[in-house]
Short mmCIF file of C-alpha atoms in Angstrom, two decimals:
data_model
loop_
_atom_site.label_atom_id
_atom_site.label_comp_id
_atom_site.label_asym_id
_atom_site.label_seq_id
_atom_site.Cartn_x
_atom_site.Cartn_y
_atom_site.Cartn_z
CA MET A 23 -43.03 -22.22 15.25
CA ALA A 24 -44.31 -18.90 13.94
CA GLU A 25 -42.39 -17.37 11.10
CA ILE A 26 -41.30 -13.76 11.57
CA SER A 27 -40.26 -11.82 8.51
CA THR A 28 -40.97 -8.21 9.49
CA PRO A 29 -37.67 -6.34 9.67
CA PRO A 30 -36.91 -4.06 12.63
CA SER A 31 -36.86 -0.30 12.22
CA VAL A 32 -33.32 0.93 11.67
CA LYS A 33 -32.76 4.36 13.18
CA ALA A 34 -29.13 4.92 12.31
CA ALA A 35 -27.85 5.71 8.83
CA ARG A 36 -25.23 3.03 9.44
CA PRO A 37 -26.77 0.30 11.58
CA ARG A 38 -24.65 -1.02 14.42
CA VAL A 39 -24.37 -4.80 14.32
CA VAL A 40 -22.96 -6.59 17.35
CA VAL A 41 -21.68 -10.12 16.76
CA VAL A 42 -21.13 -12.19 19.90
CA GLY A 43 -18.79 -15.16 19.45
CA GLY A 44 -15.74 -15.60 17.25
CA GLY A 45 -16.49 -19.17 16.21
CA PHE A 46 -17.63 -20.39 12.81
CA ALA A 47 -21.00 -18.61 12.91
CA GLY A 48 -19.75 -15.29 14.27
CA LEU A 49 -16.70 -15.20 12.04
CA SER A 50 -18.74 -15.94 8.91
CA ALA A 51 -21.29 -13.27 9.81
CA ALA A 52 -18.65 -10.62 10.51
CA MET A 53 -16.78 -11.40 7.28
CA ALA A 54 -19.98 -10.95 5.27
CA LEU A 55 -20.86 -7.73 7.13
CA ALA A 56 -17.39 -6.30 6.55
CA ASP A 57 -18.32 -5.44 2.96
CA MET A 58 -21.54 -3.67 3.93
CA LYS A 59 -22.37 -0.13 5.09
CA VAL A 60 -22.69 -1.11 8.74
CA ASP A 61 -20.54 -0.74 11.84
CA VAL A 62 -19.63 -4.12 13.30
CA THR A 63 -18.49 -4.94 16.83
CA LEU A 64 -17.33 -8.53 17.37
CA ILE A 65 -17.13 -9.65 21.01
CA ASP A 66 -15.42 -12.80 22.21
CA ARG A 67 -13.94 -13.99 25.51
CA ARG A 68 -10.76 -15.01 23.72
CA ASN A 69 -8.62 -13.14 21.24
CA HIS A 70 -8.48 -15.99 18.73
CA HIS A 71 -10.65 -18.08 16.45
CA THR A 72 -10.12 -21.82 16.91
CA PHE A 73 -10.64 -24.29 14.10
CA GLN A 74 -12.41 -26.82 16.29
CA PRO A 75 -12.41 -29.81 13.89
CA LEU A 76 -8.63 -30.05 14.39
CA LEU A 77 -8.59 -29.60 18.17
CA TYR A 78 -8.13 -33.31 18.71
CA GLN A 79 -4.87 -33.12 16.73
CA VAL A 80 -3.57 -30.58 19.23
CA ALA A 81 -4.79 -32.83 22.05
CA LEU A 82 -2.83 -35.76 20.65
CA ALA A 83 0.34 -33.82 19.75
CA VAL A 84 0.02 -33.81 15.97
CA LEU A 85 -0.29 -30.03 15.71
CA SER A 86 0.61 -27.06 17.88
CA PRO A 87 -2.13 -24.68 19.08
CA ALA A 88 -0.96 -21.88 16.78
CA ASP A 89 -1.48 -24.16 13.76
CA ILE A 90 -5.27 -24.20 14.23
CA ALA A 91 -5.89 -20.78 15.78
CA GLN A 92 -5.74 -17.27 14.37
CA PRO A 93 -6.00 -13.93 16.25
CA ILE A 94 -9.39 -12.40 15.48
CA ARG A 95 -7.84 -8.95 15.11
CA THR A 96 -5.50 -10.29 12.45
CA ILE A 97 -8.40 -11.75 10.48
CA PHE A 98 -10.18 -8.36 10.41
CA SER A 99 -7.12 -6.08 10.31
CA LYS A 100 -8.04 -4.78 6.84
CA LYS A 101 -11.79 -4.53 7.49
CA ARG A 102 -12.12 -0.93 8.66
CA ASN A 103 -15.76 -1.18 9.73
CA VAL A 104 -15.11 -4.10 12.11
CA GLU A 105 -13.91 -3.58 15.68
CA VAL A 106 -12.99 -6.42 18.03
CA LEU A 107 -13.56 -6.44 21.79
CA MET A 108 -12.13 -9.13 24.06
CA ASP A 109 -14.91 -9.32 26.65
CA GLU A 110 -17.77 -11.52 27.80
CA VAL A 111 -21.50 -10.86 27.55
CA VAL A 112 -23.18 -11.50 30.90
CA GLY A 113 -26.63 -10.10 30.20
CA ILE A 114 -29.01 -9.19 27.37
CA GLU A 115 -31.63 -6.45 27.67
CA ALA A 116 -33.53 -7.29 24.50
CA ASP A 117 -36.23 -4.62 24.93
CA SER A 118 -33.68 -1.79 25.03
CA ARG A 119 -31.30 -3.53 22.62
CA THR A 120 -28.42 -3.44 25.08
CA LEU A 121 -25.73 -5.94 26.07
CA LEU A 122 -24.14 -6.06 29.52
CA LEU A 123 -20.44 -6.94 29.50
CA HIS A 124 -18.33 -8.63 32.16
CA THR A 125 -16.30 -5.44 32.60
CA GLY A 126 -19.47 -3.55 33.58
CA ALA A 127 -19.77 -1.73 30.28
CA LYS A 128 -22.92 -1.63 28.16
CA ILE A 129 -23.13 -1.73 24.40
CA SER A 130 -26.17 -0.97 22.26
CA TYR A 131 -27.07 -2.49 18.93
CA ASP A 132 -29.46 -2.22 16.03
CA TYR A 133 -28.91 -5.86 15.13
CA LEU A 134 -27.53 -8.66 17.29
CA ILE A 135 -26.00 -11.91 16.01
CA LEU A 136 -25.39 -14.55 18.66
CA GLY A 137 -23.04 -17.42 17.86
CA THR A 138 -21.46 -18.45 21.16
CA GLY A 139 -21.65 -22.16 20.50
CA SER A 140 -21.80 -24.89 23.11
CA THR A 141 -19.87 -26.40 25.97
CA HIS A 142 -19.63 -29.80 27.67
CA SER A 143 -22.61 -31.42 29.34
CA TYR A 144 -22.00 -33.97 32.08
CA PHE A 145 -25.73 -34.64 32.51
CA GLY A 146 -25.89 -33.22 36.01
CA HIS A 147 -22.54 -34.62 37.16
CA ASP A 148 -20.36 -31.53 36.82
CA ASP A 149 -17.89 -33.00 39.33
CA TRP A 150 -16.87 -35.48 36.60
CA ALA A 151 -15.23 -32.67 34.62
CA GLN A 152 -12.11 -32.70 36.81
CA ASN A 153 -11.51 -36.40 36.09
CA ALA A 154 -12.73 -36.49 32.47
CA PRO A 155 -11.97 -33.31 30.50
CA GLY A 156 -13.83 -32.61 27.29
CA LEU A 157 -12.59 -31.01 24.09
CA LYS A 158 -13.93 -27.59 23.09
CA THR A 159 -11.04 -25.14 23.49
CA ILE A 160 -7.29 -24.84 23.08
CA GLU A 161 -7.01 -25.06 26.87
CA ASN A 162 -8.93 -28.36 26.83
CA ALA A 163 -6.66 -29.69 24.08
CA THR A 164 -3.41 -28.88 25.89
CA GLU A 165 -4.77 -30.41 29.11
CA ILE A 166 -5.67 -33.63 27.31
CA ARG A 167 -2.22 -33.65 25.69
CA ARG A 168 -0.64 -33.21 29.12
CA ARG A 169 -2.55 -36.11 30.62
CA VAL A 170 -2.01 -38.55 27.76
CA LEU A 171 1.71 -37.89 27.41
CA LEU A 172 2.23 -37.77 31.17
CA ALA A 173 0.73 -41.24 31.52
CA PHE A 174 3.47 -42.71 29.33
CA GLU A 175 6.17 -40.75 31.15
CA LEU A 176 4.97 -41.90 34.57
CA ALA A 177 4.78 -45.49 33.33
CA GLU A 178 8.41 -45.29 32.18
CA ARG A 179 9.47 -43.81 35.51
CA GLU A 180 7.55 -46.43 37.50
CA MET A 181 9.07 -49.20 35.41
CA VAL A 182 12.58 -47.97 36.15
CA GLU A 183 11.87 -47.64 39.87
CA THR A 184 9.88 -50.83 40.50
CA GLY A 185 10.17 -53.12 37.51
CA ALA A 186 6.44 -52.87 36.76
CA HIS A 187 3.98 -50.12 35.95
CA THR A 188 0.32 -49.20 36.11
CA MET A 189 -1.70 -50.49 33.19
CA LEU A 190 -2.05 -47.87 30.47
CA ASN A 191 -5.81 -47.88 29.95
CA PHE A 192 -7.24 -44.85 28.15
CA VAL A 193 -11.03 -44.55 28.34
CA VAL A 194 -13.00 -42.28 25.98
CA ILE A 195 -16.65 -41.74 26.93
CA GLY A 196 -18.88 -40.95 23.95
CA GLY A 197 -18.95 -42.43 20.46
CA GLY A 198 -19.69 -39.33 18.42
CA PRO A 199 -17.17 -37.80 15.98
CA THR A 200 -15.03 -36.29 18.77
CA GLY A 201 -14.89 -39.53 20.75
CA VAL A 202 -14.05 -41.57 17.67
CA GLU A 203 -11.31 -39.11 16.67
CA LEU A 204 -9.77 -39.09 20.15
CA ALA A 205 -9.81 -42.88 20.49
CA GLY A 206 -8.24 -43.43 17.08
CA ALA A 207 -5.60 -40.76 17.66
CA ILE A 208 -4.56 -42.20 21.05
CA SER A 209 -4.17 -45.60 19.42
CA ASP A 210 -2.12 -44.07 16.60
CA ILE A 211 0.21 -42.18 18.91
CA SER A 212 0.84 -45.21 21.12
CA LYS A 213 1.30 -47.79 18.38
CA LEU A 214 2.99 -45.77 15.62
CA TYR A 215 4.54 -42.56 16.83
CA MET A 216 6.03 -43.38 20.24
CA ARG A 217 7.22 -46.90 19.61
CA HIS A 218 10.92 -45.95 19.65
CA ASP A 219 10.79 -43.20 22.28
CA PHE A 220 10.84 -45.28 25.48
CA ARG A 221 13.41 -47.77 26.77
CA HIS A 222 11.52 -49.62 29.48
CA ILE A 223 7.87 -49.69 28.40
CA ASP A 224 6.11 -50.69 25.23
CA PRO A 225 3.60 -47.91 24.36
CA SER A 226 1.87 -50.17 21.84
CA LYS A 227 0.55 -52.27 24.74
CA ALA A 228 -1.68 -49.39 25.84
CA ARG A 229 -5.40 -50.13 25.77
CA VAL A 230 -7.83 -47.63 24.26
CA ILE A 231 -11.46 -48.19 25.25
CA LEU A 232 -14.39 -46.33 23.67
CA ILE A 233 -17.70 -46.39 25.55
CA GLU A 234 -20.98 -45.37 23.90
CA GLY A 235 -24.36 -45.52 25.61
CA SER A 236 -26.43 -45.92 22.44
CA PRO A 237 -26.52 -49.07 20.29
CA ARG A 238 -23.91 -47.76 17.82
CA ILE A 239 -21.19 -45.15 17.46
CA LEU A 240 -21.57 -42.19 15.07
CA ALA A 241 -25.32 -42.47 15.47
CA ALA A 242 -25.94 -39.45 13.19
CA TYR A 243 -24.22 -41.22 10.29
CA PRO A 244 -25.76 -43.94 8.11
CA GLU A 245 -25.60 -47.37 9.70
CA ASP A 246 -23.15 -48.79 7.16
CA LEU A 247 -20.63 -46.02 7.91
CA SER A 248 -21.10 -46.60 11.62
CA GLN A 249 -20.18 -50.25 11.11
CA LYS A 250 -17.20 -49.25 8.95
CA ALA A 251 -16.03 -46.95 11.74
CA VAL A 252 -16.19 -49.81 14.26
CA GLN A 253 -14.15 -52.04 11.94
CA GLN A 254 -11.48 -49.39 11.43
CA LEU A 255 -11.27 -48.64 15.14
CA GLN A 256 -10.87 -52.33 15.91
CA GLN A 257 -8.11 -52.59 13.29
CA LEU A 258 -6.34 -49.82 15.20
CA GLY A 259 -6.71 -51.81 18.40
CA VAL A 260 -9.49 -49.72 19.95
CA GLU A 261 -11.98 -51.66 22.08
CA VAL A 262 -15.50 -50.44 21.25
CA HIS A 263 -18.28 -50.97 23.81
CA THR A 264 -21.77 -49.85 22.76
CA GLY A 265 -24.94 -49.94 24.81
CA GLN A 266 -22.88 -49.32 27.96
CA SER A 267 -23.65 -46.37 30.23
CA VAL A 268 -21.12 -44.76 32.55
CA SER A 269 -22.54 -44.37 36.07
CA ASP A 270 -19.57 -42.66 37.74
CA VAL A 271 -16.19 -41.13 36.91
CA LYS A 272 -13.50 -41.22 39.58
CA PRO A 273 -9.74 -40.54 39.63
CA GLY A 274 -8.17 -43.62 38.07
CA TYR A 275 -11.32 -45.43 37.01
CA VAL A 276 -14.87 -45.20 35.71
CA MET A 277 -17.93 -47.21 36.65
CA VAL A 278 -19.80 -48.85 33.78
CA GLY A 279 -23.03 -49.87 35.43
CA ASN A 280 -21.79 -51.59 38.59
CA GLN A 281 -18.48 -52.69 37.07
CA ARG A 282 -15.20 -50.85 37.57
CA MET A 283 -12.98 -50.03 34.59
CA ASP A 284 -9.48 -48.79 35.40
CA ALA A 285 -8.25 -45.76 33.46
CA VAL A 286 -5.06 -43.73 33.69
CA VAL A 287 -6.74 -41.09 31.51
CA THR A 288 -10.48 -40.61 31.02
CA LEU A 289 -11.80 -38.26 28.32
CA TRP A 290 -15.34 -36.95 27.89
CA ALA A 291 -17.06 -36.73 24.50
CA ALA A 292 -20.58 -37.76 25.45
CA GLY A 293 -22.66 -34.60 25.53
CA VAL A 294 -22.88 -30.86 24.88
CA GLN A 295 -25.07 -28.02 26.05
CA ALA A 296 -25.59 -24.55 24.61
CA SER A 297 -23.81 -21.54 26.06
CA PRO A 298 -25.74 -19.60 28.75
CA LEU A 299 -26.62 -16.80 26.30
CA GLY A 300 -29.52 -18.80 24.94
CA LYS A 301 -31.33 -18.60 28.29
CA MET A 302 -30.32 -14.95 28.80
CA LEU A 303 -32.51 -14.02 25.85
CA GLY A 304 -35.61 -14.91 27.83
CA VAL A 305 -37.07 -16.93 24.95
CA PRO A 306 -38.04 -20.62 24.83
CA THR A 307 -35.10 -23.05 24.79
CA ASP A 308 -34.79 -26.78 24.22
CA LYS A 309 -33.40 -29.27 26.74
CA ARG A 310 -29.81 -28.39 25.76
CA GLY A 311 -30.39 -24.68 26.27
CA CYS A 312 -30.55 -23.80 22.56
CA ALA A 313 -32.78 -20.84 21.71
CA MET A 314 -35.84 -21.79 19.69
CA VAL A 315 -35.76 -19.75 16.47
CA ASP A 316 -37.84 -19.59 13.31
CA ILE A 317 -36.70 -20.32 9.76
CA TYR A 318 -35.33 -16.76 9.56
CA LEU A 319 -33.07 -17.52 12.59
CA ASN A 320 -34.99 -15.07 14.82
CA PRO A 321 -36.27 -15.87 18.34
CA PRO A 322 -39.97 -15.09 18.93
CA GLY A 323 -40.69 -11.37 18.93
CA HIS A 324 -37.16 -10.26 18.07
CA PRO A 325 -36.53 -9.89 14.32
CA GLU A 326 -33.45 -7.77 15.14
CA ILE A 327 -31.76 -10.76 16.83
CA PHE A 328 -30.26 -13.68 14.94
CA VAL A 329 -29.18 -16.87 16.71
CA CYS A 330 -26.74 -19.07 14.81
CA GLY A 331 -24.74 -22.27 15.11
CA ASP A 332 -24.86 -24.56 18.16
CA LEU A 333 -26.84 -21.93 20.09
CA ALA A 334 -29.82 -22.15 17.70
CA HIS A 335 -32.55 -24.75 17.59
CA VAL A 336 -33.85 -24.40 14.05
CA GLU A 337 -35.80 -27.08 12.23
CA GLU A 338 -36.09 -27.80 8.54
CA ALA A 339 -38.30 -30.51 7.05
CA GLY A 340 -39.23 -31.60 10.56
CA ARG A 341 -35.62 -32.20 11.65
CA GLN A 342 -33.28 -30.10 13.75
CA ILE A 343 -30.30 -28.77 11.84
CA PRO A 344 -27.14 -30.26 13.40
CA GLY A 345 -24.86 -28.09 15.51
CA VAL A 346 -21.67 -28.51 13.52
CA ALA A 347 -19.35 -26.17 11.62
CA GLN A 348 -20.99 -26.35 8.19
CA PRO A 349 -24.49 -25.10 9.15
CA ALA A 350 -22.97 -22.59 11.60
CA MET A 351 -21.07 -20.88 8.78
CA GLN A 352 -24.15 -20.90 6.56
CA MET A 353 -26.27 -19.39 9.34
CA GLY A 354 -23.74 -16.62 9.97
CA ARG A 355 -23.68 -15.64 6.31
CA HIS A 356 -27.48 -15.82 6.10
CA ALA A 357 -27.90 -13.48 9.07
CA ALA A 358 -25.67 -10.93 7.36
CA GLN A 359 -27.69 -11.35 4.16
CA GLU A 360 -30.94 -10.68 6.04
CA ILE A 361 -29.53 -7.42 7.37
CA ALA A 362 -28.51 -6.41 3.84
CA GLN A 363 -32.03 -7.15 2.62
CA ASP A 364 -33.50 -5.02 5.40
CA MET A 365 -31.27 -2.11 4.42
CA ALA A 366 -32.28 -2.48 0.78
CA GLY A 367 -35.98 -2.60 1.69
CA LYS A 368 -36.34 -6.15 0.39
CA PRO A 369 -38.28 -8.97 2.07
CA ARG A 370 -36.29 -11.50 4.02
CA THR A 371 -35.63 -15.01 2.76
CA LYS A 372 -35.89 -18.21 4.75
CA PHE A 373 -32.77 -20.01 5.84
CA HIS A 374 -32.04 -23.23 3.98
CA TYR A 375 -29.31 -25.59 5.11
CA PHE A 376 -27.25 -26.86 2.17
CA ASP A 377 -25.99 -30.20 3.45
CA LYS A 378 -22.75 -31.18 1.73
CA GLY A 379 -22.19 -34.20 3.95
CA ASP A 380 -20.24 -35.18 7.05
CA MET A 381 -16.81 -36.64 7.67
CA ALA A 382 -15.12 -38.17 10.70
CA THR A 383 -11.49 -39.18 10.85
CA ILE A 384 -10.47 -42.25 12.81
CA GLY A 385 -6.74 -42.64 12.30
CA ARG A 386 -4.00 -42.93 9.74
CA HIS A 387 -5.73 -43.85 6.44
CA ALA A 388 -8.95 -44.39 8.41
CA ALA A 389 -12.08 -42.23 8.16
CA VAL A 390 -15.72 -42.27 7.09
CA ALA A 391 -17.47 -39.77 4.82
CA ASN A 392 -21.18 -39.33 4.16
CA VAL A 393 -20.97 -37.34 0.92
CA GLN A 394 -24.10 -35.39 -0.09
CA TRP A 395 -22.62 -32.98 -2.66
CA PRO A 396 -21.75 -32.82 -5.57
CA PHE A 397 -22.91 -36.43 -5.56
CA LYS A 398 -24.06 -38.89 -2.93
CA ALA A 399 -21.68 -41.55 -1.70
CA HIS A 400 -20.55 -43.39 1.41
CA TRP A 401 -16.76 -43.58 1.66
CA SER A 402 -14.47 -45.17 4.20
CA GLY A 403 -10.77 -45.90 4.56
CA THR A 404 -8.08 -44.08 2.58
CA LEU A 405 -10.44 -42.27 0.18
CA ALA A 406 -12.47 -40.82 3.05
CA TRP A 407 -9.25 -39.90 4.91
CA LEU A 408 -7.81 -38.04 1.91
CA SER A 409 -11.12 -36.20 1.45
CA TRP A 410 -11.11 -35.24 5.13
CA VAL A 411 -7.55 -33.90 4.85
CA SER A 412 -8.38 -31.84 1.75
CA VAL A 413 -11.60 -30.36 3.14
CA HIS A 414 -10.07 -29.34 6.46
CA LEU A 415 -7.06 -27.74 4.82
CA PHE A 416 -9.38 -25.75 2.55
CA PHE A 417 -11.51 -24.35 5.37
CA LEU A 418 -8.63 -23.62 7.76
CA VAL A 419 -8.37 -19.87 8.34
CA GLY A 420 -5.21 -18.17 7.08
CA PHE A 421 -2.63 -19.09 4.44
CA ARG A 422 0.05 -19.52 7.11
CA ASN A 423 -2.12 -22.00 8.99
CA ARG A 424 -2.81 -24.07 5.88
CA LEU A 425 0.88 -24.14 4.97
CA PHE A 426 2.05 -25.10 8.46
CA VAL A 427 -0.61 -27.77 8.89
CA PHE A 428 0.15 -29.26 5.47
CA PHE A 429 3.86 -29.56 6.24
CA SER A 430 3.16 -30.89 9.75
CA TRP A 431 0.92 -33.59 8.33
CA ALA A 432 3.40 -34.42 5.56
CA TRP A 433 6.28 -34.66 8.03
CA THR A 434 4.26 -36.83 10.40
CA TYR A 435 3.08 -39.06 7.57
CA LEU A 436 6.55 -39.63 6.09
CA THR A 437 8.63 -39.89 9.27
CA PHE A 438 6.18 -41.20 11.89
CA ASN A 439 7.51 -38.38 14.06
CA ARG A 440 5.22 -36.01 15.96
CA GLY A 441 7.07 -32.93 17.10
CA ALA A 442 4.43 -31.31 19.33
CA ARG A 443 4.73 -33.79 22.22
CA LEU A 444 5.25 -31.20 24.94
CA ILE A 445 4.03 -31.64 28.51
CA THR A 446 3.20 -28.31 30.13
CA GLY A 447 1.58 -27.54 33.44
CA SER A 448 1.28 -29.80 36.45
CA PRO A 449 3.29 -33.06 36.69
CA ILE A 450 0.39 -34.62 38.63
CA LEU A 451 -1.92 -37.03 36.82
CA PRO A 452 -5.29 -37.46 38.58
CA GLY A 453 -5.83 -41.07 39.59
CA TRP A 454 -2.34 -42.33 38.79
CA GLY A 455 -1.54 -45.33 40.97
CA GLN A 456 -5.17 -45.70 42.13
CA GLN A 457 -5.96 -48.76 40.09
CA GLU A 458 -6.91 -51.83 42.10
CA GLY A 459 -3.89 -53.77 43.32
CA ILE A 460 -1.39 -51.00 42.44
CA ARG A 461 0.68 -49.25 45.10
CA PRO A 462 0.20 -45.45 45.29
CA GLN A 463 2.78 -43.60 43.22
CA ILE A 464 4.70 -40.83 45.00
CA LEU A 465 4.77 -38.36 42.15
CA ASP A 466 6.97 -35.70 43.73
CA ALA A 467 9.74 -38.02 44.88
CA PRO A 468 13.08 -37.42 43.10
CA LEU A 469 14.23 -40.10 40.72
CA ASP A 470 17.58 -41.48 41.92
CA LEU A 471 19.16 -43.55 39.16
CA THR A 472 22.35 -44.17 41.23
CA SER A 473 20.68 -46.29 43.92
CA PRO A 474 20.03 -50.02 43.46
CA ARG A 475 16.69 -50.82 41.90
CA PRO A 476 14.82 -53.94 40.87
CA PRO A 477 15.64 -55.35 37.45
CA VAL A 478 13.50 -54.03 34.61
CA THR A 479 11.12 -56.63 33.26
CA ALA A 480 9.17 -56.70 30.05
CA LEU A 481 5.74 -55.15 30.09
CA SER A 482 4.12 -58.36 29.00
CA SER A 483 5.56 -60.23 32.00
CA ARG A 484 3.35 -58.36 34.44
CA PRO A 485 -0.06 -59.99 34.95
CA GLU A 486 -2.76 -57.85 33.42
CA ARG A 487 -6.06 -57.40 35.23
CA SER A 488 -9.01 -55.21 34.46
CA GLU A 489 -12.72 -55.37 35.06
CA VAL A 490 -13.27 -54.35 31.46
CA GLU A 491 -12.49 -57.90 30.39
CA SER A 492 -15.77 -59.01 31.92
CA LEU A 493 -17.78 -56.65 29.73
CA PRO A 494 -19.46 -58.11 26.64
#
C-alpha cells in the first residue's frame, strides 16, 4: 500500500475535527483533541460509551449495564471545545468533506476520524441472528441475560407442572475470546451462583457446549495458552468441540454438520464484520468491510481522513493489526497527534502498534494471558485472572465505574451471590420445548399451584438424550 504523508490544507484558524464513533478509538481521539486548538464534534448513535471487554459480565448477570457504561456527555463535560451529537452517519461525501446524518442534516469537516467499530457476521445467514444473538452492545448483553436466566426459570416451572423439564443445553458458537468468556461464565453461574436459588431443578446439571470451526480455540493466542484454555474450560464443565462447523441455527437446536444438537439458548461469537462506514468511503475494503489504510491510518487519496480501530485494515511487519481495544485506543491517539503535527507544520509520523499482550478470562480463577510488556510471559490460572481483573479495572472509564465494579466483584467473590439477575422484556424463550421428544411448552398459561400435579422428581432421574453425545 502506498504511504501518504502529505497533510491536507487547513483553511480555518481552528480546524473542525469530526469524530464518528464513541468507542475506544473515537473516545481516545476526542480526549487527545480536547487539549488542542481545534473544534471537535463527536457523533455516535448512542449517548454512552460501553466498555466492551466487560459486556459478557452484564450478559451473565455479574454487573449491571451502568457499571460498564458512561454517558459520553459526562466524559467531555469539562472539555469546552468538544460537542457531542447523538446521531448516525448515513453517507460520506469525501470530495466536499461533508457527512450526511440520519436526521437529514449535513456537517462539514476539516479532518475526519472514523472509529465505528464492527458488528456481528453470520456469514450470509442473517436469519440466524434471531436464534443466536451476538455480543456487541448493552442491548445484546441484556438480551443474552434474559435468555439464559429465563431458561432456568422455565425449567423450574416445567418441573413443578410436569415432574420433568427440558434439558438445559447452552450452546456457544465461536471459540474466540468472547465465546470462551461466555461459555465459562454460563458454567460459573449455573454451578456456583445459582445452586441454592431453585427448589426443583439442579442448575449445576446444565450443559455448556462450545463449538469452534478451526482446530483450536483462541487461535490468535500461542498454542500452549490455547491448550491451557481448553483445560480450564473442561475443569469448569464446558464441553469443547473444535473442528466442528455449524450448518444451521434453528429455534431450540443447531445443526453441526448433519447432526442435531439441542439448545435452550444459542449464542453467537463466531464472526465480525466492519460497520458500513468503511464501504461508504468509496475506498478499497477487505473481505470484512474494513477500509484499507496506509501506515498513517489514511485511506488512499484522503490524508484528511483517519480510520481507526476495527474499521481499519492496517498492516505492520506484514501482519494485520488486530481489531481489539488496545490498538484502537492507540490509533485514536495517533490520529489526534497527526492533526497536531499538521497544525505545527511538522511531518507526520507512521503509526506503530505497541503490543502489550492479550488476556482472556474463562471463569473464577481461570484465565490466560499472553504478556508482551514489560516482559514476555505466558500465564494461566489465578495469576492470569488477577492480571485480567487489574487491567480491566484500570482502563474502565470513570472513578464511579471502577469503584462499583470493584465492589461488585468483591461481593460476588466472597458471597457467591450475583445481584444483577434480572429478567426484563419478553417472557418467551425462542425454541423452548422444541427439543426432540419434548412436549411443547405453553408459555402463557397461568401457573396454578393449587391444582393436583405430578410428583416432583430429581433432575437426574429423567433420561438424558442429545445428539451431541455422538460427536467426537
